[in-house]
PDB file of C-alpha atoms in Angstrom:
ATOM      1  CA  MET H  13      -8.876-246.053 207.127  1.00  0.00           C
ATOM      2  CA  GLY H  14      -6.789-242.976 207.970  1.00  0.00           C
ATOM      3  CA  ARG H  15      -8.133-239.505 208.390  1.00  0.00           C
ATOM      4  CA  LEU H  16      -8.439-237.336 205.254  1.00  0.00           C
ATOM      5  CA  ASN H  17      -6.122-234.356 205.034  1.00  0.00           C
ATOM      6  CA  ARG H  18      -7.382-230.878 204.136  1.00  0.00           C
ATOM      7  CA  ARG H  19      -6.510-231.235 200.442  1.00  0.00           C
ATOM      8  CA  GLU H  20      -8.387-234.538 200.101  1.00  0.00           C
ATOM      9  CA  ILE H  21     -11.454-233.078 201.846  1.00  0.00           C
ATOM     10  CA  THR H  22     -11.388-230.071 199.496  1.00  0.00           C
ATOM     11  CA  GLU H  23     -11.076-232.286 196.404  1.00  0.00           C
ATOM     12  CA  ARG H  24     -13.969-234.465 197.490  1.00  0.00           C
ATOM     13  CA  TYR H  25     -16.124-231.430 198.243  1.00  0.00           C
ATOM     14  CA  GLU H  26     -15.320-229.877 194.856  1.00  0.00           C
ATOM     15  CA  LYS H  27     -16.145-233.163 193.138  1.00  0.00           C
ATOM     16  CA  ARG H  28     -19.486-233.265 194.933  1.00  0.00           C
ATOM     17  CA  GLU H  29     -20.108-229.635 193.931  1.00  0.00           C
ATOM     18  CA  GLU H  30     -19.626-230.638 190.284  1.00  0.00           C
ATOM     19  CA  GLU H  31     -22.203-233.384 190.706  1.00  0.00           C
ATOM     20  CA  TRP H  32     -24.726-230.785 191.902  1.00  0.00           C
ATOM     21  CA  GLN H  33     -24.283-228.771 188.720  1.00  0.00           C
ATOM     22  CA  VAL H  34     -25.995-229.001 185.343  1.00  0.00           C
ATOM     23  CA  GLN H  35     -24.734-226.886 182.489  1.00  0.00           C
ATOM     24  CA  GLY H  36     -27.366-224.362 181.432  1.00  0.00           C
ATOM     25  CA  LYS H  37     -27.438-225.504 177.819  1.00  0.00           C
ATOM     26  CA  GLU H  38     -27.732-229.128 178.905  1.00  0.00           C
ATOM     27  CA  LEU H  39     -30.700-228.243 181.094  1.00  0.00           C
ATOM     28  CA  VAL H  40     -32.403-226.551 178.144  1.00  0.00           C
ATOM     29  CA  ARG H  41     -31.821-229.684 176.067  1.00  0.00           C
ATOM     30  CA  ILE H  42     -33.529-231.725 178.788  1.00  0.00           C
ATOM     31  CA  LEU H  43     -36.466-229.286 178.942  1.00  0.00           C
ATOM     32  CA  GLU H  44     -36.850-229.324 175.174  1.00  0.00           C
ATOM     33  CA  GLU H  45     -36.842-233.106 175.088  1.00  0.00           C
ATOM     34  CA  GLN H  46     -40.118-232.833 176.952  1.00  0.00           C
ATOM     35  CA  SER H  47     -41.554-229.827 175.088  1.00  0.00           C
ATOM     36  CA  PRO H  48     -39.748-228.983 171.829  1.00  0.00           C
ATOM     37  CA  VAL H  49     -40.067-225.293 170.987  1.00  0.00           C
ATOM     38  CA  GLU H  50     -41.333-226.094 167.481  1.00  0.00           C
ATOM     39  CA  PHE H  51     -44.610-227.241 169.038  1.00  0.00           C
ATOM     40  CA  ALA H  52     -45.334-223.729 170.325  1.00  0.00           C
ATOM     41  CA  CYS H  53     -47.969-221.668 168.512  1.00  0.00           C
ATOM     42  CA  ASP H  54     -46.678-219.021 166.101  1.00  0.00           C
ATOM     43  CA  TRP H  55     -47.948-216.168 168.303  1.00  0.00           C
ATOM     44  CA  ASP H  56     -46.263-217.506 171.438  1.00  0.00           C
ATOM     45  CA  ASN H  57     -42.922-216.631 173.063  1.00  0.00           C
ATOM     46  CA  VAL H  58     -41.121-219.590 174.633  1.00  0.00           C
ATOM     47  CA  GLY H  59     -37.610-220.701 175.500  1.00  0.00           C
ATOM     48  CA  LEU H  60     -34.845-218.662 177.114  1.00  0.00           C
ATOM     49  CA  LEU H  61     -36.287-215.155 177.582  1.00  0.00           C
ATOM     50  CA  ALA H  62     -33.575-213.602 179.750  1.00  0.00           C
ATOM     51  CA  GLY H  63     -30.152-214.367 181.140  1.00  0.00           C
ATOM     52  CA  ASN H  64     -27.121-216.465 180.367  1.00  0.00           C
ATOM     53  CA  LEU H  65     -26.959-220.239 179.924  1.00  0.00           C
ATOM     54  CA  ASP H  66     -23.146-220.406 179.768  1.00  0.00           C
ATOM     55  CA  LYS H  67     -23.037-221.285 183.452  1.00  0.00           C
ATOM     56  CA  GLU H  68     -23.746-224.095 185.865  1.00  0.00           C
ATOM     57  CA  ILE H  69     -27.288-224.511 187.156  1.00  0.00           C
ATOM     58  CA  ARG H  70     -27.542-225.784 190.736  1.00  0.00           C
ATOM     59  CA  LYS H  71     -31.016-224.606 191.696  1.00  0.00           C
ATOM     60  CA  VAL H  72     -34.214-224.091 189.680  1.00  0.00           C
ATOM     61  CA  TYR H  73     -37.338-222.284 190.883  1.00  0.00           C
ATOM     62  CA  ILE H  74     -40.552-223.518 189.195  1.00  0.00           C
ATOM     63  CA  ALA H  75     -43.768-221.470 189.021  1.00  0.00           C
ATOM     64  CA  LEU H  76     -46.748-220.855 186.756  1.00  0.00           C
ATOM     65  CA  ASP H  77     -46.206-217.106 186.341  1.00  0.00           C
ATOM     66  CA  ALA H  78     -43.225-214.796 186.848  1.00  0.00           C
ATOM     67  CA  THR H  79     -44.995-212.482 189.273  1.00  0.00           C
ATOM     68  CA  ASP H  80     -43.226-210.004 191.555  1.00  0.00           C
ATOM     69  CA  GLU H  81     -43.610-212.495 194.401  1.00  0.00           C
ATOM     70  CA  VAL H  82     -42.180-215.347 192.356  1.00  0.00           C
ATOM     71  CA  VAL H  83     -39.178-213.319 191.205  1.00  0.00           C
ATOM     72  CA  GLU H  84     -38.485-212.267 194.812  1.00  0.00           C
ATOM     73  CA  GLU H  85     -38.802-215.863 196.024  1.00  0.00           C
ATOM     74  CA  ALA H  86     -36.426-217.033 193.284  1.00  0.00           C
ATOM     75  CA  VAL H  87     -33.930-214.369 194.387  1.00  0.00           C
ATOM     76  CA  GLN H  88     -34.282-215.333 198.059  1.00  0.00           C
ATOM     77  CA  ALA H  89     -33.821-219.003 197.156  1.00  0.00           C
ATOM     78  CA  GLU H  90     -30.632-218.083 195.243  1.00  0.00           C
ATOM     79  CA  ALA H  91     -31.958-219.860 192.165  1.00  0.00           C
ATOM     80  CA  ASP H  92     -29.868-220.025 189.013  1.00  0.00           C
ATOM     81  CA  LEU H  93     -32.879-220.386 186.730  1.00  0.00           C
ATOM     82  CA  LEU H  94     -36.564-219.487 186.923  1.00  0.00           C
ATOM     83  CA  LEU H  95     -38.840-221.831 184.971  1.00  0.00           C
ATOM     84  CA  THR H  96     -42.439-220.790 184.309  1.00  0.00           C
ATOM     85  CA  HIS H  97     -45.336-221.859 182.130  1.00  0.00           C
ATOM     86  CA  HIS H  98     -46.606-218.424 181.109  1.00  0.00           C
ATOM     87  CA  PRO H  99     -43.983-216.160 179.503  1.00  0.00           C
ATOM     88  CA  LEU H 100     -43.293-212.842 181.209  1.00  0.00           C
ATOM     89  CA  ILE H 101     -42.220-211.318 177.893  1.00  0.00           C
ATOM     90  CA  PHE H 102     -45.092-211.754 175.482  1.00  0.00           C
ATOM     91  CA  LYS H 103     -45.328-208.695 173.262  1.00  0.00           C
ATOM     92  CA  GLY H 104     -42.533-206.516 171.955  1.00  0.00           C
ATOM     93  CA  ILE H 105     -40.693-204.417 174.536  1.00  0.00           C
ATOM     94  CA  LYS H 106     -39.139-201.063 173.571  1.00  0.00           C
ATOM     95  CA  ARG H 107     -37.569-200.303 176.945  1.00  0.00           C
ATOM     96  CA  ILE H 108     -36.768-202.069 180.207  1.00  0.00           C
ATOM     97  CA  THR H 109     -37.167-199.816 183.222  1.00  0.00           C
ATOM     98  CA  ALA H 110     -38.113-200.279 186.854  1.00  0.00           C
ATOM     99  CA  ASP H 111     -41.193-198.102 186.287  1.00  0.00           C
ATOM    100  CA  ASP H 112     -42.825-200.946 184.343  1.00  0.00           C
ATOM    101  CA  PHE H 113     -43.809-204.197 186.085  1.00  0.00           C
ATOM    102  CA  ILE H 114     -42.280-206.374 183.360  1.00  0.00           C
ATOM    103  CA  GLY H 115     -39.083-204.334 183.348  1.00  0.00           C
ATOM    104  CA  ARG H 116     -38.948-204.419 187.147  1.00  0.00           C
ATOM    105  CA  ARG H 117     -39.081-208.207 187.172  1.00  0.00           C
ATOM    106  CA  LEU H 118     -36.541-208.597 184.373  1.00  0.00           C
ATOM    107  CA  ILE H 119     -34.134-206.235 186.133  1.00  0.00           C
ATOM    108  CA  GLY H 120     -34.487-208.287 189.311  1.00  0.00           C
ATOM    109  CA  LEU H 121     -33.696-211.518 187.495  1.00  0.00           C
ATOM    110  CA  ILE H 122     -30.763-210.146 185.538  1.00  0.00           C
ATOM    111  CA  LYS H 123     -29.340-208.310 188.564  1.00  0.00           C
ATOM    112  CA  HIS H 124     -29.158-211.589 190.468  1.00  0.00           C
ATOM    113  CA  ASP H 125     -27.917-213.609 187.466  1.00  0.00           C
ATOM    114  CA  ILE H 126     -31.079-215.741 187.279  1.00  0.00           C
ATOM    115  CA  ALA H 127     -31.765-217.104 183.811  1.00  0.00           C
ATOM    116  CA  TYR H 128     -35.426-217.169 182.803  1.00  0.00           C
ATOM    117  CA  TYR H 129     -37.051-219.899 180.697  1.00  0.00           C
ATOM    118  CA  ALA H 130     -40.719-220.310 179.690  1.00  0.00           C
ATOM    119  CA  MET H 131     -42.587-223.393 178.415  1.00  0.00           C
ATOM    120  CA  HIS H 132     -46.035-222.287 177.255  1.00  0.00           C
ATOM    121  CA  THR H 133     -47.999-223.646 174.286  1.00  0.00           C
ATOM    122  CA  ASN H 134     -45.241-226.138 173.541  1.00  0.00           C
ATOM    123  CA  PHE H 135     -45.956-227.606 176.993  1.00  0.00           C
ATOM    124  CA  ASP H 136     -49.705-227.316 176.390  1.00  0.00           C
ATOM    125  CA  VAL H 137     -49.240-229.593 173.375  1.00  0.00           C
ATOM    126  CA  LYS H 138     -46.561-231.953 174.689  1.00  0.00           C
ATOM    127  CA  GLY H 139     -47.406-232.110 178.382  1.00  0.00           C
ATOM    128  CA  MET H 140     -50.488-230.379 179.713  1.00  0.00           C
ATOM    129  CA  ALA H 141     -52.978-232.044 177.368  1.00  0.00           C
ATOM    130  CA  ASP H 142     -52.063-235.649 178.166  1.00  0.00           C
ATOM    131  CA  LEU H 143     -51.511-234.902 181.853  1.00  0.00           C
ATOM    132  CA  SER H 144     -54.943-233.330 182.342  1.00  0.00           C
ATOM    133  CA  ALA H 145     -56.630-236.148 180.402  1.00  0.00           C
ATOM    134  CA  ALA H 146     -54.857-238.725 182.568  1.00  0.00           C
ATOM    135  CA  MET H 147     -55.902-236.943 185.758  1.00  0.00           C
ATOM    136  CA  LEU H 148     -59.529-237.165 184.612  1.00  0.00           C
ATOM    137  CA  GLY H 149     -59.127-240.776 183.520  1.00  0.00           C
ATOM    138  CA  LEU H 150     -60.320-240.100 179.967  1.00  0.00           C
ATOM    139  CA  GLU H 151     -60.491-243.301 177.949  1.00  0.00           C
ATOM    140  CA  GLU H 152     -59.037-243.416 174.426  1.00  0.00           C
ATOM    141  CA  PRO H 153     -58.333-239.655 174.418  1.00  0.00           C
ATOM    142  CA  GLU H 154     -58.112-237.795 171.125  1.00  0.00           C
ATOM    143  CA  VAL H 155     -56.531-234.427 170.366  1.00  0.00           C
ATOM    144  CA  LEU H 156     -59.133-231.707 170.797  1.00  0.00           C
ATOM    145  CA  ASP H 157     -57.470-229.056 168.623  1.00  0.00           C
ATOM    146  CA  VAL H 158     -54.826-230.320 166.175  1.00  0.00           C
ATOM    147  CA  VAL H 159     -51.981-227.837 165.626  1.00  0.00           C
ATOM    148  CA  LYS H 160     -49.327-230.123 164.140  1.00  0.00           C
ATOM    149  CA  VAL H 161     -48.933-233.544 162.529  1.00  0.00           C
ATOM    150  CA  CYS H 162     -45.598-235.312 163.081  1.00  0.00           C
ATOM    151  CA  ASP H 163     -44.870-238.672 161.479  1.00  0.00           C
ATOM    152  CA  GLY H 164     -48.579-239.220 160.966  1.00  0.00           C
ATOM    153  CA  ARG H 165     -49.364-238.448 164.620  1.00  0.00           C
ATOM    154  CA  GLU H 166     -51.688-235.584 165.504  1.00  0.00           C
ATOM    155  CA  GLU H 167     -50.460-233.176 168.171  1.00  0.00           C
ATOM    156  CA  GLY H 168     -52.371-230.304 169.664  1.00  0.00           C
ATOM    157  CA  ILE H 169     -54.224-228.503 172.423  1.00  0.00           C
ATOM    158  CA  GLY H 170     -56.547-230.362 174.797  1.00  0.00           C
ATOM    159  CA  ARG H 171     -57.962-233.873 174.788  1.00  0.00           C
ATOM    160  CA  VAL H 172     -61.407-235.430 174.483  1.00  0.00           C
ATOM    161  CA  GLY H 173     -62.502-238.912 175.537  1.00  0.00           C
ATOM    162  CA  ALA H 174     -64.993-240.971 177.515  1.00  0.00           C
ATOM    163  CA  LEU H 175     -65.202-240.706 181.275  1.00  0.00           C
ATOM    164  CA  MET H 176     -64.512-243.906 183.180  1.00  0.00           C
ATOM    165  CA  GLU H 177     -68.211-243.952 184.068  1.00  0.00           C
ATOM    166  CA  PRO H 178     -71.183-241.686 183.277  1.00  0.00           C
ATOM    167  CA  LEU H 179     -71.644-238.908 185.828  1.00  0.00           C
ATOM    168  CA  ALA H 180     -74.300-236.294 186.444  1.00  0.00           C
ATOM    169  CA  LEU H 181     -72.873-232.853 185.679  1.00  0.00           C
ATOM    170  CA  LYS H 182     -72.872-231.936 189.368  1.00  0.00           C
ATOM    171  CA  ARG H 183     -70.875-235.067 190.260  1.00  0.00           C
ATOM    172  CA  CYS H 184     -68.555-234.425 187.337  1.00  0.00           C
ATOM    173  CA  ALA H 185     -67.888-230.938 188.702  1.00  0.00           C
ATOM    174  CA  ASP H 186     -67.098-232.419 192.122  1.00  0.00           C
ATOM    175  CA  PHE H 187     -64.762-234.900 190.443  1.00  0.00           C
ATOM    176  CA  VAL H 188     -62.880-232.076 188.690  1.00  0.00           C
ATOM    177  CA  LYS H 189     -62.534-230.207 191.992  1.00  0.00           C
ATOM    178  CA  ALA H 190     -61.115-233.297 193.672  1.00  0.00           C
ATOM    179  CA  MET H 191     -58.644-234.134 190.898  1.00  0.00           C
ATOM    180  CA  PHE H 192     -57.256-230.587 190.603  1.00  0.00           C
ATOM    181  CA  SER H 193     -57.464-229.692 194.322  1.00  0.00           C
ATOM    182  CA  LEU H 194     -59.983-226.889 193.812  1.00  0.00           C
ATOM    183  CA  SER H 195     -62.398-225.334 196.273  1.00  0.00           C
ATOM    184  CA  HIS H 196     -64.892-224.325 193.597  1.00  0.00           C
ATOM    185  CA  VAL H 197     -65.697-224.358 189.883  1.00  0.00           C
ATOM    186  CA  LYS H 198     -68.201-222.416 187.754  1.00  0.00           C
ATOM    187  CA  VAL H 199     -70.671-224.631 185.909  1.00  0.00           C
ATOM    188  CA  PHE H 200     -72.995-223.956 182.969  1.00  0.00           C
ATOM    189  CA  GLY H 201     -75.655-226.599 182.319  1.00  0.00           C
ATOM    190  CA  ASP H 202     -78.262-228.806 183.955  1.00  0.00           C
ATOM    191  CA  PRO H 203     -76.769-230.313 187.161  1.00  0.00           C
ATOM    192  CA  GLU H 204     -78.536-233.616 186.469  1.00  0.00           C
ATOM    193  CA  ARG H 205     -77.465-234.006 182.845  1.00  0.00           C
ATOM    194  CA  VAL H 206     -75.530-237.233 182.355  1.00  0.00           C
ATOM    195  CA  ILE H 207     -71.958-236.678 181.142  1.00  0.00           C
ATOM    196  CA  ARG H 208     -70.328-239.500 179.217  1.00  0.00           C
ATOM    197  CA  ARG H 209     -67.770-237.774 177.019  1.00  0.00           C
ATOM    198  CA  ALA H 210     -65.587-234.919 178.229  1.00  0.00           C
ATOM    199  CA  ALA H 211     -63.181-232.470 176.619  1.00  0.00           C
ATOM    200  CA  VAL H 212     -60.456-230.812 178.677  1.00  0.00           C
ATOM    201  CA  SER H 213     -58.405-227.786 177.672  1.00  0.00           C
ATOM    202  CA  PRO H 214     -56.401-226.246 180.536  1.00  0.00           C
ATOM    203  CA  GLY H 215     -56.000-222.497 180.407  1.00  0.00           C
ATOM    204  CA  SER H 216     -58.301-220.259 178.405  1.00  0.00           C
ATOM    205  CA  GLY H 217     -60.729-222.499 176.516  1.00  0.00           C
ATOM    206  CA  ARG H 218     -63.199-220.137 174.880  1.00  0.00           C
ATOM    207  CA  SER H 219     -61.821-220.942 171.432  1.00  0.00           C
ATOM    208  CA  GLU H 220     -62.211-224.701 172.052  1.00  0.00           C
ATOM    209  CA  ILE H 221     -66.016-224.701 172.463  1.00  0.00           C
ATOM    210  CA  GLY H 222     -66.570-225.430 168.766  1.00  0.00           C
ATOM    211  CA  ASN H 223     -63.989-228.221 168.764  1.00  0.00           C
ATOM    212  CA  ALA H 224     -65.571-229.809 171.840  1.00  0.00           C
ATOM    213  CA  ILE H 225     -68.975-229.820 170.152  1.00  0.00           C
ATOM    214  CA  ALA H 226     -67.501-231.206 166.914  1.00  0.00           C
ATOM    215  CA  HIS H 227     -65.941-234.096 168.891  1.00  0.00           C
ATOM    216  CA  GLY H 228     -69.257-234.983 170.506  1.00  0.00           C
ATOM    217  CA  ALA H 229     -68.291-233.911 174.036  1.00  0.00           C
ATOM    218  CA  ASP H 230     -71.004-233.472 176.642  1.00  0.00           C
ATOM    219  CA  VAL H 231     -68.866-231.082 178.685  1.00  0.00           C
ATOM    220  CA  LEU H 232     -65.814-228.875 178.198  1.00  0.00           C
ATOM    221  CA  ILE H 233     -63.559-228.557 181.246  1.00  0.00           C
ATOM    222  CA  THR H 234     -61.475-225.419 180.896  1.00  0.00           C
ATOM    223  CA  GLY H 235     -61.032-221.850 182.165  1.00  0.00           C
ATOM    224  CA  ASP H 236     -61.836-218.208 181.399  1.00  0.00           C
ATOM    225  CA  ILE H 237     -65.396-218.767 180.137  1.00  0.00           C
ATOM    226  CA  ASP H 238     -67.546-215.638 180.303  1.00  0.00           C
ATOM    227  CA  HIS H 239     -71.313-215.339 180.704  1.00  0.00           C
ATOM    228  CA  HIS H 240     -72.256-215.239 177.023  1.00  0.00           C
ATOM    229  CA  ASP H 241     -69.913-218.032 175.925  1.00  0.00           C
ATOM    230  CA  GLY H 242     -71.220-220.209 178.749  1.00  0.00           C
ATOM    231  CA  ILE H 243     -74.928-219.816 178.060  1.00  0.00           C
ATOM    232  CA  ASP H 244     -74.381-220.035 174.296  1.00  0.00           C
ATOM    233  CA  ALA H 245     -72.461-223.304 174.713  1.00  0.00           C
ATOM    234  CA  VAL H 246     -75.351-224.769 176.719  1.00  0.00           C
ATOM    235  CA  ALA H 247     -77.772-223.690 173.985  1.00  0.00           C
ATOM    236  CA  LYS H 248     -75.640-225.690 171.550  1.00  0.00           C
ATOM    237  CA  GLY H 249     -75.763-228.777 173.764  1.00  0.00           C
ATOM    238  CA  LEU H 250     -72.399-228.424 175.525  1.00  0.00           C
ATOM    239  CA  CYS H 251     -72.036-228.066 179.279  1.00  0.00           C
ATOM    240  CA  ILE H 252     -69.119-226.085 180.690  1.00  0.00           C
ATOM    241  CA  ILE H 253     -67.057-226.619 183.834  1.00  0.00           C
ATOM    242  CA  ASP H 254     -64.917-223.519 184.265  1.00  0.00           C
ATOM    243  CA  ALA H 255     -62.204-224.546 186.718  1.00  0.00           C
ATOM    244  CA  GLY H 256     -60.204-221.372 186.182  1.00  0.00           C
ATOM    245  CA  HIS H 257     -57.055-220.663 184.211  1.00  0.00           C
ATOM    246  CA  TYR H 258     -54.809-221.221 187.212  1.00  0.00           C
ATOM    247  CA  GLY H 259     -57.065-223.972 188.538  1.00  0.00           C
ATOM    248  CA  LEU H 260     -56.163-226.398 185.765  1.00  0.00           C
ATOM    249  CA  GLU H 261     -52.701-225.212 184.793  1.00  0.00           C
ATOM    250  CA  HIS H 262     -51.026-225.252 188.204  1.00  0.00           C
ATOM    251  CA  ILE H 263     -50.328-228.942 187.472  1.00  0.00           C
ATOM    252  CA  PHE H 264     -47.355-227.672 185.417  1.00  0.00           C
ATOM    253  CA  ILE H 265     -45.428-226.981 188.630  1.00  0.00           C
ATOM    254  CA  ARG H 266     -45.570-230.478 190.075  1.00  0.00           C
ATOM    255  CA  TYR H 267     -45.138-232.148 186.685  1.00  0.00           C
ATOM    256  CA  MET H 268     -41.930-230.266 185.855  1.00  0.00           C
ATOM    257  CA  LYS H 269     -40.528-230.836 189.321  1.00  0.00           C
ATOM    258  CA  GLU H 270     -41.008-234.587 188.969  1.00  0.00           C
ATOM    259  CA  TYR H 271     -39.689-234.532 185.392  1.00  0.00           C
ATOM    260  CA  LEU H 272     -36.465-232.785 186.430  1.00  0.00           C
ATOM    261  CA  GLU H 273     -36.051-234.894 189.569  1.00  0.00           C
ATOM    262  CA  ILE H 274     -35.769-237.986 187.366  1.00  0.00           C
ATOM    263  CA  ARG H 275     -33.402-236.472 184.780  1.00  0.00           C
ATOM    264  CA  CYS H 276     -31.262-234.220 186.995  1.00  0.00           C
ATOM    265  CA  ARG H 277     -31.081-236.090 190.276  1.00  0.00           C
ATOM    266  CA  ASP H 278     -28.709-233.686 192.016  1.00  0.00           C
ATOM    267  CA  LEU H 279     -30.370-230.484 190.812  1.00  0.00           C
ATOM    268  CA  GLU H 280     -32.069-228.626 193.655  1.00  0.00           C
ATOM    269  CA  LEU H 281     -35.675-227.797 192.779  1.00  0.00           C
ATOM    270  CA  VAL H 282     -37.827-225.217 194.536  1.00  0.00           C
ATOM    271  CA  THR H 283     -41.501-224.848 193.658  1.00  0.00           C
ATOM    272  CA  GLN H 284     -43.967-222.054 194.129  1.00  0.00           C
ATOM    273  CA  LYS H 285     -46.600-222.885 196.700  1.00  0.00           C
ATOM    274  CA  ILE H 286     -49.979-223.321 194.999  1.00  0.00           C
ATOM    275  CA  THR H 287     -51.413-219.833 195.378  1.00  0.00           C
ATOM    276  CA  PHE H 288     -54.518-218.762 193.486  1.00  0.00           C
ATOM    277  CA  PRO H 289     -54.163-215.219 192.106  1.00  0.00           C
ATOM    278  CA  TYR H 290     -57.667-214.236 193.224  1.00  0.00           C
ATOM    279  CA  TRP H 291     -60.062-214.815 196.100  1.00  0.00           C
ATOM    280  CA  ILE H 292     -63.810-215.318 196.300  1.00  0.00           C
ATOM    281  CA  GLY H 293     -65.673-212.797 198.443  1.00  0.00           C
TER     282      GLY H 293
END
């Protein structure tokens, strides 16, 4: 085989460059196949929140939150799109200025032509719930909090089902730590109480205490449980394992990376390193 001339090398390189690209609107279609926006709660803000999708996407940065650090890392990585679970823009914004932390981040993204897309409660319903239940090995899981019925199928927040084997609450807490790679959890309840049926609701689960009790759960595994909600739940017969908001939801990052790797094989994916937003003194 003869040597390639300069024109042939250029054509092959340009062809390969095209293979690396995914049109922005096509990428959104792929994301919404996994988590359709109609499954988001009415109060939520999901989808494309900033930027332009009329361009090719070569690199995506995936994180849980669009923090200053994440935006800077996306810029440094030369990402074309930032994908997060929690939306940066949640309430109405009257002005975008660098004096405000939300404005500062949006300016940084727009300045560097990085589109910004969020998958929040639509992912909670169509991804997070089943994923967390599978990680805990819940048997015959049911929807914890139904928010929508499609074609006779219930869809919603969280799952509840039987553990693979009964566990003392202390061992159950250790199991949660192992499955979600956590150094600690906060537990309300008797350490020796036997847990047979568990509810899991990643994120802030205060509002799911009643649903967990109604479904006959022995424990609710969730985040953001305060003192009064915790002791009141125990008084009602429900133990609580508070694994933290970030502690349970960081699974979004790995899940979406693997999801996009399968569907966009030549898309370059960069993920935020698992970094807890707080430390224990």
